[in-house]
XYZ file of C-alpha atoms in Angstrom:
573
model
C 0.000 0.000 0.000
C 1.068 3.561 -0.250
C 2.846 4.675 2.414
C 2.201 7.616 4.666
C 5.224 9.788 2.990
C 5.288 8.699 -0.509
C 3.976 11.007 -3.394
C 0.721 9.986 -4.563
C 1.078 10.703 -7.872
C -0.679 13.763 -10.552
C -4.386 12.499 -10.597
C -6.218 12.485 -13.522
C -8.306 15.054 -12.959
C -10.526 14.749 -16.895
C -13.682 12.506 -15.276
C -14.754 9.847 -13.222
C -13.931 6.998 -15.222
C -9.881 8.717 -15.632
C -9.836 9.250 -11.992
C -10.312 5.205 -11.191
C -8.133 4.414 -14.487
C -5.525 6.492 -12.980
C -5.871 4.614 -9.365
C -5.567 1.616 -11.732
C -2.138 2.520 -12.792
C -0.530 3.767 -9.777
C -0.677 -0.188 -8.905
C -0.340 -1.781 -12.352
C 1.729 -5.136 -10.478
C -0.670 -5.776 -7.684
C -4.240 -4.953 -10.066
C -2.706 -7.286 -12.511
C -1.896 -9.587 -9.736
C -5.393 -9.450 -8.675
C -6.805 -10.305 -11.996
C -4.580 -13.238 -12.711
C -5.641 -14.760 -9.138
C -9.541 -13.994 -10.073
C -9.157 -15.169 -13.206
C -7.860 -18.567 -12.422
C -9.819 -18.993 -9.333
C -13.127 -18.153 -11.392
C -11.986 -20.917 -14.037
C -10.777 -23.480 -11.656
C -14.529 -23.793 -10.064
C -15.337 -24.684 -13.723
C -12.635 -27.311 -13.273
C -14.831 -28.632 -10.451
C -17.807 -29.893 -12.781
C -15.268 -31.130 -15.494
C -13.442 -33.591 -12.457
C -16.470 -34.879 -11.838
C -17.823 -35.957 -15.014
C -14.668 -37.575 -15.678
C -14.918 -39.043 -12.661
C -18.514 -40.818 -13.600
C -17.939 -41.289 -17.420
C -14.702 -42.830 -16.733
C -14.721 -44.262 -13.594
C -18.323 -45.101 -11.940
C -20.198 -45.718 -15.098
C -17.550 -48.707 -16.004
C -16.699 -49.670 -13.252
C -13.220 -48.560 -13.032
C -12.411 -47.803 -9.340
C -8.459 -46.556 -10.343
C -10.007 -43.728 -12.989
C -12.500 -43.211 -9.843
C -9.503 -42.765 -7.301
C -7.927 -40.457 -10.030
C -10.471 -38.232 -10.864
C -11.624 -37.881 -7.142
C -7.915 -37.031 -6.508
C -8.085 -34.554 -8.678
C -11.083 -32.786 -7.692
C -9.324 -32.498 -4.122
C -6.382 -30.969 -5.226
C -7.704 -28.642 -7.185
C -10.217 -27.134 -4.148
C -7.341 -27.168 -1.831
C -5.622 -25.266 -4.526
C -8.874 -23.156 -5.641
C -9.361 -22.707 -1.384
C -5.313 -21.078 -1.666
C -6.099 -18.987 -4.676
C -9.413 -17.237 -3.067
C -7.170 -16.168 0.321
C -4.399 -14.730 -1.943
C -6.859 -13.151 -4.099
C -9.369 -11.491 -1.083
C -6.092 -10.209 0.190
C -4.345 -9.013 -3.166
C -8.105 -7.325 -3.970
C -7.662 -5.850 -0.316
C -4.630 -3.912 -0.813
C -5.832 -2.810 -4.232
C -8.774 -1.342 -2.475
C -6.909 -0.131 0.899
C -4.199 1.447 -1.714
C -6.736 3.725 -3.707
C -8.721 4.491 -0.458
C -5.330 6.104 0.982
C -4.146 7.711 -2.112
C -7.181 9.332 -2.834
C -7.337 10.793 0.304
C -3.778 12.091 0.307
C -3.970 13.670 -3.295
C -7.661 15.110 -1.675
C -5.864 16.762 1.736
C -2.687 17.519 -0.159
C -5.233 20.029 -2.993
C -7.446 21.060 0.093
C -4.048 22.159 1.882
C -2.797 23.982 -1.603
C -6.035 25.707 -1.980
C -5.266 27.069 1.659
C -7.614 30.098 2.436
C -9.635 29.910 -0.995
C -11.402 26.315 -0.387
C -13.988 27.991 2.197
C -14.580 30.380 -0.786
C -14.865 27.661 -3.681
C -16.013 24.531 -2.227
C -18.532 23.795 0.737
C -17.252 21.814 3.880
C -19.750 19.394 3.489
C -18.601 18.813 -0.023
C -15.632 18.357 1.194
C -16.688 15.960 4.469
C -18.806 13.809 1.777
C -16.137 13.240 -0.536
C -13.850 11.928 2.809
C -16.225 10.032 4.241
C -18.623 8.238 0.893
C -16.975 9.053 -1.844
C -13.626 7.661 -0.588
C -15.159 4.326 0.152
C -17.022 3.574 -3.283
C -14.099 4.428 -5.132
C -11.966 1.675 -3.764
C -14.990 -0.800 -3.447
C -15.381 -0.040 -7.291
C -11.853 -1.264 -7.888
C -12.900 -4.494 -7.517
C -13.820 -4.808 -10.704
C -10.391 -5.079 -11.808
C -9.745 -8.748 -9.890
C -13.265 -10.551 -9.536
C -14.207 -8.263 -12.584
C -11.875 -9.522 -14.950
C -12.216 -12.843 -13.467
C -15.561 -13.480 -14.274
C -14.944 -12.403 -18.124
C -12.293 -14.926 -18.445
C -14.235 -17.591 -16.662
C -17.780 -16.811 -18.831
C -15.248 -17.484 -22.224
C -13.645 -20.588 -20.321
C -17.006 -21.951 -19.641
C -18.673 -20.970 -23.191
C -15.810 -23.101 -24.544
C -15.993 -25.955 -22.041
C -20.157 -26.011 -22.869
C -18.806 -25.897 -26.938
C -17.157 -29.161 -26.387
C -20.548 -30.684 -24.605
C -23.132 -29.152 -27.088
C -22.601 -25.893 -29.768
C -26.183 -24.963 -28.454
C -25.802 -24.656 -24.996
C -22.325 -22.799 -26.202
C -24.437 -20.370 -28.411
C -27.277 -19.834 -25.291
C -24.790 -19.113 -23.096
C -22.585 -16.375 -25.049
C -25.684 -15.078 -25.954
C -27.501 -15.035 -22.619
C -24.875 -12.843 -20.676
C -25.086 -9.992 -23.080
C -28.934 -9.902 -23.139
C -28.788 -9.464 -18.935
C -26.397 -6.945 -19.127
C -28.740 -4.796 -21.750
C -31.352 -5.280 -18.987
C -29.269 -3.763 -16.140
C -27.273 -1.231 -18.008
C -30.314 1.156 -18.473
C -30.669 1.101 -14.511
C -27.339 1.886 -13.705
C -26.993 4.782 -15.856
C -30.444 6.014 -14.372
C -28.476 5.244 -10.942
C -25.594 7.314 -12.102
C -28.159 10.303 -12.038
C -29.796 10.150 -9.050
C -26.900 8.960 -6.886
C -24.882 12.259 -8.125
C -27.949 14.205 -7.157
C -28.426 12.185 -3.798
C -24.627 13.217 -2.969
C -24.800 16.470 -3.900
C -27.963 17.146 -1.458
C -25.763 15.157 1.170
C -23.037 17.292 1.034
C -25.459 20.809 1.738
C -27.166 18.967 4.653
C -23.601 17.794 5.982
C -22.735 21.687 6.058
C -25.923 22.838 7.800
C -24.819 19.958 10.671
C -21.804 21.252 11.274
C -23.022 24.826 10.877
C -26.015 24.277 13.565
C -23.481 21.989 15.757
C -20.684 25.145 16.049
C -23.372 27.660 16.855
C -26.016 25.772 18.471
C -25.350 27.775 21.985
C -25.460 31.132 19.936
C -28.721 30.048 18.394
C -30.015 28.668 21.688
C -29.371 32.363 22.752
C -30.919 34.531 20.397
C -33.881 31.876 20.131
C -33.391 31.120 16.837
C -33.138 27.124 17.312
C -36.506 26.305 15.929
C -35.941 27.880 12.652
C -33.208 26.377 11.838
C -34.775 22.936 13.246
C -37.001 23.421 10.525
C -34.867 24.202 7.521
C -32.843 21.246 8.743
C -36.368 19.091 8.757
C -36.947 20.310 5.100
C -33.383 19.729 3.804
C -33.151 16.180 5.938
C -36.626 15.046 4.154
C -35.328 16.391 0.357
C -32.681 14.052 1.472
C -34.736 11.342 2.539
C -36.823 11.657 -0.783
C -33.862 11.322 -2.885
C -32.611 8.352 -1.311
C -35.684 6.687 -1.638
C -34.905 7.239 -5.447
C -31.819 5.978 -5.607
C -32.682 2.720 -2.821
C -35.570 2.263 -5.868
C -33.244 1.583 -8.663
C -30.117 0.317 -6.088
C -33.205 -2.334 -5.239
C -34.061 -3.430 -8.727
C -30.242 -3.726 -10.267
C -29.983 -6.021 -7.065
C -33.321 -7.928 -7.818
C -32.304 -8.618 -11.202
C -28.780 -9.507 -10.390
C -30.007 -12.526 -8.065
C -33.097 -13.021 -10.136
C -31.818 -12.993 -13.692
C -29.306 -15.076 -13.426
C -31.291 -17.890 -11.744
C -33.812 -17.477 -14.803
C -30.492 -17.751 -17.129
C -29.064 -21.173 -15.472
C -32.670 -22.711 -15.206
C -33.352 -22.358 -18.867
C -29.552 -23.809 -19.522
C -29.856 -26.458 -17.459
C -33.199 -27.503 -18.790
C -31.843 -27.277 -22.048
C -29.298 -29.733 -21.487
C -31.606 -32.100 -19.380
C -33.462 -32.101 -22.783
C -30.460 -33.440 -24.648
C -29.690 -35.731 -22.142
C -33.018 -37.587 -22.311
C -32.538 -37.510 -26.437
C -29.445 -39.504 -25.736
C -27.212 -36.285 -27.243
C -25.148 -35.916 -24.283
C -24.065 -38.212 -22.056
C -24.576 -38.754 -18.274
C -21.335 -37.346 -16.762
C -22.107 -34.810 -19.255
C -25.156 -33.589 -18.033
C -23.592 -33.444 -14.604
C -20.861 -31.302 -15.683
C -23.374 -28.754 -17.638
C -25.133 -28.642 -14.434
C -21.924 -27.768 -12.495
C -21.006 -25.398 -15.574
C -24.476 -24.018 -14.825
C -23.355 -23.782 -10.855
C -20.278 -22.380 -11.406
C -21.640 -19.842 -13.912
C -23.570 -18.033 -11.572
C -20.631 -16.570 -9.481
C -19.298 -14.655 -12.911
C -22.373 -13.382 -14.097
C -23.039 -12.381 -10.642
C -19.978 -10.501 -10.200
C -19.989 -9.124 -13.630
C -23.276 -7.293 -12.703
C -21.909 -6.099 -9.468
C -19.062 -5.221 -10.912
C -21.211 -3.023 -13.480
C -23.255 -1.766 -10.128
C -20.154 -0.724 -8.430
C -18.047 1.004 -11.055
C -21.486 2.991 -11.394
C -21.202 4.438 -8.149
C -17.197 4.961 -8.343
C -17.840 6.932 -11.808
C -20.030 9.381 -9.568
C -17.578 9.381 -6.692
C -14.596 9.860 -8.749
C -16.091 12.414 -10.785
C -16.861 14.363 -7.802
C -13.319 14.132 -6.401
C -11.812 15.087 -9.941
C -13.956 18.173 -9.180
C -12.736 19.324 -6.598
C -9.047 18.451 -7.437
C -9.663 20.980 -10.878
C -9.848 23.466 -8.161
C -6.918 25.549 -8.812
C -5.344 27.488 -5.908
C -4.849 31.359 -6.711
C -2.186 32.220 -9.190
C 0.739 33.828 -7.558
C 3.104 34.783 -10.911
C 4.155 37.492 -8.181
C 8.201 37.883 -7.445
C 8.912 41.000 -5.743
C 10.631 41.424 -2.508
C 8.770 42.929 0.562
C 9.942 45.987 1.870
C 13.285 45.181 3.915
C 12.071 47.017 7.011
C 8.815 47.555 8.819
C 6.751 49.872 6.201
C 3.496 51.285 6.270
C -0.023 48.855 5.022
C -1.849 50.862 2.837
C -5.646 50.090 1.994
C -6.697 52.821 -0.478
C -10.393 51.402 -1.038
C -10.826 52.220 2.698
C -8.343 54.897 3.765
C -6.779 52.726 5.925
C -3.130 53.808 6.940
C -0.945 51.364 9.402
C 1.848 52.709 10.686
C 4.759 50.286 11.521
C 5.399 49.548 15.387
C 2.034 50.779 16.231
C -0.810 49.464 17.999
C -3.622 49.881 15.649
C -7.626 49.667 16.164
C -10.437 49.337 13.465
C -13.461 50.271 15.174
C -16.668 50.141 12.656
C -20.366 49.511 13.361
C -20.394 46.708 10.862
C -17.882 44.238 11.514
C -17.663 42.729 8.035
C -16.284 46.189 7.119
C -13.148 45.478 9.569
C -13.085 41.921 8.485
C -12.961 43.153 4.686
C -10.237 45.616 5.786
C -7.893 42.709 7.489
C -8.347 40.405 4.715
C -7.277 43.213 2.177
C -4.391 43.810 4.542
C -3.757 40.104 4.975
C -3.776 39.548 0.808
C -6.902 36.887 1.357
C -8.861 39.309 -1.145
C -7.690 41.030 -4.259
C -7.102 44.712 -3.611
C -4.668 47.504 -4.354
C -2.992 47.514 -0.780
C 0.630 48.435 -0.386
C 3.216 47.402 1.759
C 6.108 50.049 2.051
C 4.723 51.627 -1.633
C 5.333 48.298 -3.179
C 1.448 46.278 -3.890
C 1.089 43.478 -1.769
C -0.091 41.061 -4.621
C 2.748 42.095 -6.011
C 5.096 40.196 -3.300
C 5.222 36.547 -3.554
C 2.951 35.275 -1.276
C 5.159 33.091 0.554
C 6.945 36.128 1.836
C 3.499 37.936 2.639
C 2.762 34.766 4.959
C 5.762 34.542 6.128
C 5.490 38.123 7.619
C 1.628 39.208 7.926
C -0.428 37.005 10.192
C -4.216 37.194 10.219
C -5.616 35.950 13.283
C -9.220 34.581 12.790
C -11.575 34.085 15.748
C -12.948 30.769 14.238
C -9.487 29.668 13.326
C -9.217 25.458 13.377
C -8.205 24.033 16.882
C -6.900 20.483 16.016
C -7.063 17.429 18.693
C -3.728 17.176 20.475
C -1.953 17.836 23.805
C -2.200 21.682 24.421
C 1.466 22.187 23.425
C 1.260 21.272 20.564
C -2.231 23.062 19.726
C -0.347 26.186 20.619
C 2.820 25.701 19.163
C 1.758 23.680 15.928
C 4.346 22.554 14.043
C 7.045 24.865 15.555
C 9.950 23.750 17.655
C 8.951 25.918 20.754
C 10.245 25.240 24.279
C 7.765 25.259 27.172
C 9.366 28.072 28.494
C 8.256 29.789 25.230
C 4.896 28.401 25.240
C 3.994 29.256 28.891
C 4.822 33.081 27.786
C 2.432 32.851 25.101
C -0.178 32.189 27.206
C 0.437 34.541 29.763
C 0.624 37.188 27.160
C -2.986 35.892 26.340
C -3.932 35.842 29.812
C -4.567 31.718 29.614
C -2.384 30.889 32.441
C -5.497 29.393 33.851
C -6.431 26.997 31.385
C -2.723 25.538 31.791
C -3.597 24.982 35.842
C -6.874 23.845 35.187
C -5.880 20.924 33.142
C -5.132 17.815 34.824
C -1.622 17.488 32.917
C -0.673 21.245 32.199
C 0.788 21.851 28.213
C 0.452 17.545 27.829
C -3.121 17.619 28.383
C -5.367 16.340 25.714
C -7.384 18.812 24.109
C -10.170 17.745 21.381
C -10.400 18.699 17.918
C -11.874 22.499 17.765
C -11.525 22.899 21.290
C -14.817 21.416 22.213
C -13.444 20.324 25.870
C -12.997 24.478 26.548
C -15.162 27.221 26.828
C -15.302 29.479 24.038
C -13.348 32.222 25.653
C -10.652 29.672 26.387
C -10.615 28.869 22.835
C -10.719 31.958 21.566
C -7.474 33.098 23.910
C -5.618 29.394 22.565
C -6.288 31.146 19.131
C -4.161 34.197 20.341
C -1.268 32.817 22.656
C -0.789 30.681 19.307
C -0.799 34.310 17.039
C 1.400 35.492 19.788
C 3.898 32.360 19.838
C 4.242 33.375 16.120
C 5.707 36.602 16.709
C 4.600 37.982 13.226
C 6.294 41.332 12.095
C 2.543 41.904 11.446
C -0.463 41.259 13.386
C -3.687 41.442 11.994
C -6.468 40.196 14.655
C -9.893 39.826 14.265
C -12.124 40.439 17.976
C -9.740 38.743 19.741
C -11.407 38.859 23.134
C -14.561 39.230 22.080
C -15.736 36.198 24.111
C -13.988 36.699 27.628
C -15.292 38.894 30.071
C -14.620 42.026 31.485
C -12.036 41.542 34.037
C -9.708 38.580 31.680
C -10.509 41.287 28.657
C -8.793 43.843 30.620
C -5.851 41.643 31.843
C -5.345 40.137 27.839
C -5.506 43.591 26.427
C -2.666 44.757 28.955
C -0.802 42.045 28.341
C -0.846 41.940 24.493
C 0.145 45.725 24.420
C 3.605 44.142 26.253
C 3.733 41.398 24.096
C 3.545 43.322 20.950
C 5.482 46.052 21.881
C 7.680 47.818 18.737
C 5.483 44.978 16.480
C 2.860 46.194 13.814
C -0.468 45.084 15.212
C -3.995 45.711 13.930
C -7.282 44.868 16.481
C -10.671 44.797 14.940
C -12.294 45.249 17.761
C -14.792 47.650 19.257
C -13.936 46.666 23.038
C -13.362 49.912 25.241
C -11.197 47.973 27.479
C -9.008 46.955 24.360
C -9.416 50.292 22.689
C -8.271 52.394 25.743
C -4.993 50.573 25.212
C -3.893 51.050 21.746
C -1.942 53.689 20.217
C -3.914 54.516 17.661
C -7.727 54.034 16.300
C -9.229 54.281 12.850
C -13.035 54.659 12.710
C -15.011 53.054 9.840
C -18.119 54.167 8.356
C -19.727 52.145 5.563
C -16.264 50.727 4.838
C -14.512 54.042 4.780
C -12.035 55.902 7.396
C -14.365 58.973 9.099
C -11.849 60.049 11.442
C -8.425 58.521 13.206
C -6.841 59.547 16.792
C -6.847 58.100 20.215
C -9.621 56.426 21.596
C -10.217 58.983 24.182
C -10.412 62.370 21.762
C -12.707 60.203 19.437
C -14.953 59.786 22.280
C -14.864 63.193 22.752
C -14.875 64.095 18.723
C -17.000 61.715 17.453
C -20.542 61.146 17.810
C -21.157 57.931 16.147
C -17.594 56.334 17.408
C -19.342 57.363 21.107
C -22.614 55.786 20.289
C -20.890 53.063 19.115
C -18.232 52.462 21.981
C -20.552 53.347 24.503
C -22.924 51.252 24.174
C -20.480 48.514 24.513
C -19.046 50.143 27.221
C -22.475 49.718 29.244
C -22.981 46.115 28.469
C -19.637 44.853 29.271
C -16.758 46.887 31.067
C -17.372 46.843 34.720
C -18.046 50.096 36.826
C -14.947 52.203 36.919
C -14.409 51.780 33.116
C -18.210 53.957 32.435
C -17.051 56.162 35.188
């Protein structure tokens, strides 16, 4: 199987049917491997039937006990061998499938992790949840059809021919019989094709609405807004529900006629034969080994329609994966050098000016303004921002990230011990770590944890409170040390008295550093060197916080207001 480190590969991105043709290829030895074990496995069950009408042509029906004793030898070797030949197959056919399951999920995280900040933007995360958690699976199950599948052609020829020796018109009702089932079934599962893409594509926006009502189900709890979207969840669950019954109503008839057509197939063979037996055409042992013919012929047609059944379903998955993997991640043709000391951030769409080593606040009655601002600032939307009179998508990115840091509130928390969910994948000491989170003022999460920095903590944070998480999401900004800060309400969700002690303590931290809050928190804003207020997107005036409050009405209204609802009593004095 692939292992952990090695390079998947350059997917074929052109369709479904590429996309598993591709898997194919990445393992050309083990798939081939897999068909040559199906193949003779399939034909040596026809062997079965041949060994024993041998056995009672040559050996009961004269009498001869030695031919008996021969062709009864025979038949056991060749089901101990046949017994050998199914384990080495099952486990060949495993790896096939275990091998395509892993690579498509590396060449799926490996695009998601290139796309970077755009995927939210171009893909859904329940898209992206389905394809890891369905699509995945039906794509390897659908390899199959390159062991049993192939198997099952070779052993409907090798039984055609073995029937051509016995009778040409069993041979001819056989060749002929296959192809008729499949132009039964193939109508159904291109129908299935249809509905199945349709049924996953619904999955997918309900899959997002669950983990968009499980992140803010206190919030909604709050502002009593639980019941409506209970009900929009009802209304997408049962569009769900209705769709799947479409797709379990074909899925139930390709399986009906895969067990039932078949059966309808052999009887009519085997009463054909039983007809030339009585007419003297065929012999005894000959009728016996049409029968077992018959038998055996059931596992390849069988297999050749669930073969057809699952490469159906892979077609859809695969098609869906090659989707998202034609996602390309922005263009950066950019090569010029950032400035070579700390420089002014210019936004000219809003007026915003940051000075270097400053302490800056974007205060704005609409927070998506301030959000728009930071991600302008950041380079996470196109703008004509400059960085030291040089545009920022102008710089190659890598050296924008590697100096700007935007600090989302809803950044991902991943499942780990809490050093490393503040430190990442940076070498940091525990010394270093501890300071972090002092300079975020989570020194208590640290005590309250049964093991300090090697306690567990679960993916998103979900064992925290949210203003634990939320000051994990800054001691991490902080560890950074970016040359530039750009923080979105970072202690938004603490309260008044941990607010105060965080905002002190980040002033320290940052101190001679670039920062930008958007924040309109009078206990953070009384601490900064310098505010910008918004209005409709645009600077309206700039100065401290406290001549603003003095200068400007709407900042007042604004700040004030927040002031009364949560800074404690000698703050509104």
């Amino acid at each position: 199987m692939i292992d952990a480190y090695e390079d998947p590969g350059t997917p074929d991105c052109r369709g479904g049917a590429r996309y598993l043709w591709w898997l194919v290829l990445r393992q050309p030895g083990r798939c081939a491997a897999g068909a040559v074990f199906g193949s003779v496995w399939m034909v040596l069950l026809a062997a079965t039937p041949y060994a024993m009408s041998r056995a009672v042509d040559d050996g009961l029906t004269p009498g001869d006990m030695g031919a008996l004793a021969l062709w009864t030898g025979a038949l056991l070797v060749v089901n101990a061998f046949n017994a050998w030949l199914s384990i080495m197959r099952h486990r060949i056919m495993t790896r096939v499938r275990m091998d395509a399951n892993f690579r498509t999920v590396k060449v799926v995280v490996g695009h998601t992790v290139r796309l970077g900040a755009s995927l939210e933007r171009r893909a859904g995360a329940g898209e992206v949840v389905t394809i890891g958690v369905g699509d995945v699976q039906m794509i390897a199950q659908s390899l199959t059809a390159v062991g049993p599948g192939v198997g099952a052609v070779v052993a409907y020829a090798v039984v055609a021919g073995l029937l051509l020796s016995v009778s040409p018109l069993l041979a001819v009702v056989v060749l002929l019989g296959v192809p008729v089932i499949g132009l039964t079934v193939g109508p159904l599962t291109g129908r299935l094709r249809g509905t199945e893409a349709e049924y996953r594509e619904r999955q997918g926006v309900l899959t997002a609405r669950i983990g968009d009502l499980a992140g803010g189900l206190r919030v909604l709890s709050g502002l009593g807004g639980k019941h409506l979207v209970s009900d929009a969840f009802h209304r997408d669950s049962g569009r769900l529900r209705e769709q799947g019954y479409r797709v379990g109503a074909v899925t139930s008839w390709i399986q009906a006629l895969s067990a039932g057509l078949p059966a309808l197939f052999l009887a009519g063979v085997t009463w054909i034969a039983a007809r030339l037996a009585a007419r003297g055409e065929i012999t005894v042992g000959e009728l016996v080994s049409v029968y077992g013919y018959v038998a055996v012929l059931v596992w390849p047609v069988m297999f050749l329609i669930e073969c057809g059944y699952q490469l159906s379903r892979g077609v859809v998955a695969g098609r869906r994966v090659a989707e998202l993997l034609r996602l390309d991640p922005p263009a950066d043709a950019a090569t010029a050098d950032p400035p070579a000391e700390p420089s002014v951030l210019h936004d000219p769409e809003s007026g915003v000016r940051v000075l270097p080593g400053r302490l800056t606040a974007l205060v704005s009655a609409r927070p998506a303004d301030a959000l728009a601002v930071v991600d302008r600032l950041g380079r996470y939307a196109p703008s004509g921002v400059t960085w030291g009179g040089v545009r920022l998508d102008g710089i190659a990115l890598a050296r924008v990230r590697e100096r700007i840091l935007v600090a989302d509130p809803e950044a991902d928390l991943f499942a780990g011990p809490l050093r490393e969910v503040v430190a990442g994948p940076r070498d940091a000491s525990d010394e270093e770590v501890l300071r972090a989170l002092h300079a975020a003022a989570a020194d208590d999460i640290v005590r309250g944890l049964p093991d300090g920095l090697a306690s567990e903590v679960s993916a998103q944070g979900r064992s925290l409170s949210g203003g634990q998480r939320q000051r994990l999401r800054l001691a991490r900004a902080l560890l950074v040390d970016p040359e530039v800060l750009l923080a979105v309400e970072p202690t938004s969700a603490l309260d008044a008295h941990t607010e105060a002690t965080a905002a002190g303590r980040l002033r320290a931290a940052r101190e001679g550093r670039t920062t930008v809050l958007a924040t309109s928190s009078p206990l953070v804003l009384d601490r900064v060197d310098r505010v910008l207020y918004l209005a409709d997107g645009k600077v309206v005036a700039e100065g401290g916080h406290r001549a603003l409050l003095d200068g400007e009405p709407g900042y007042r209204a604004l700040v004030a207001r927040d002031a009364e609802q949560n800074t404690p009593e000698e703050v509104r004095g």
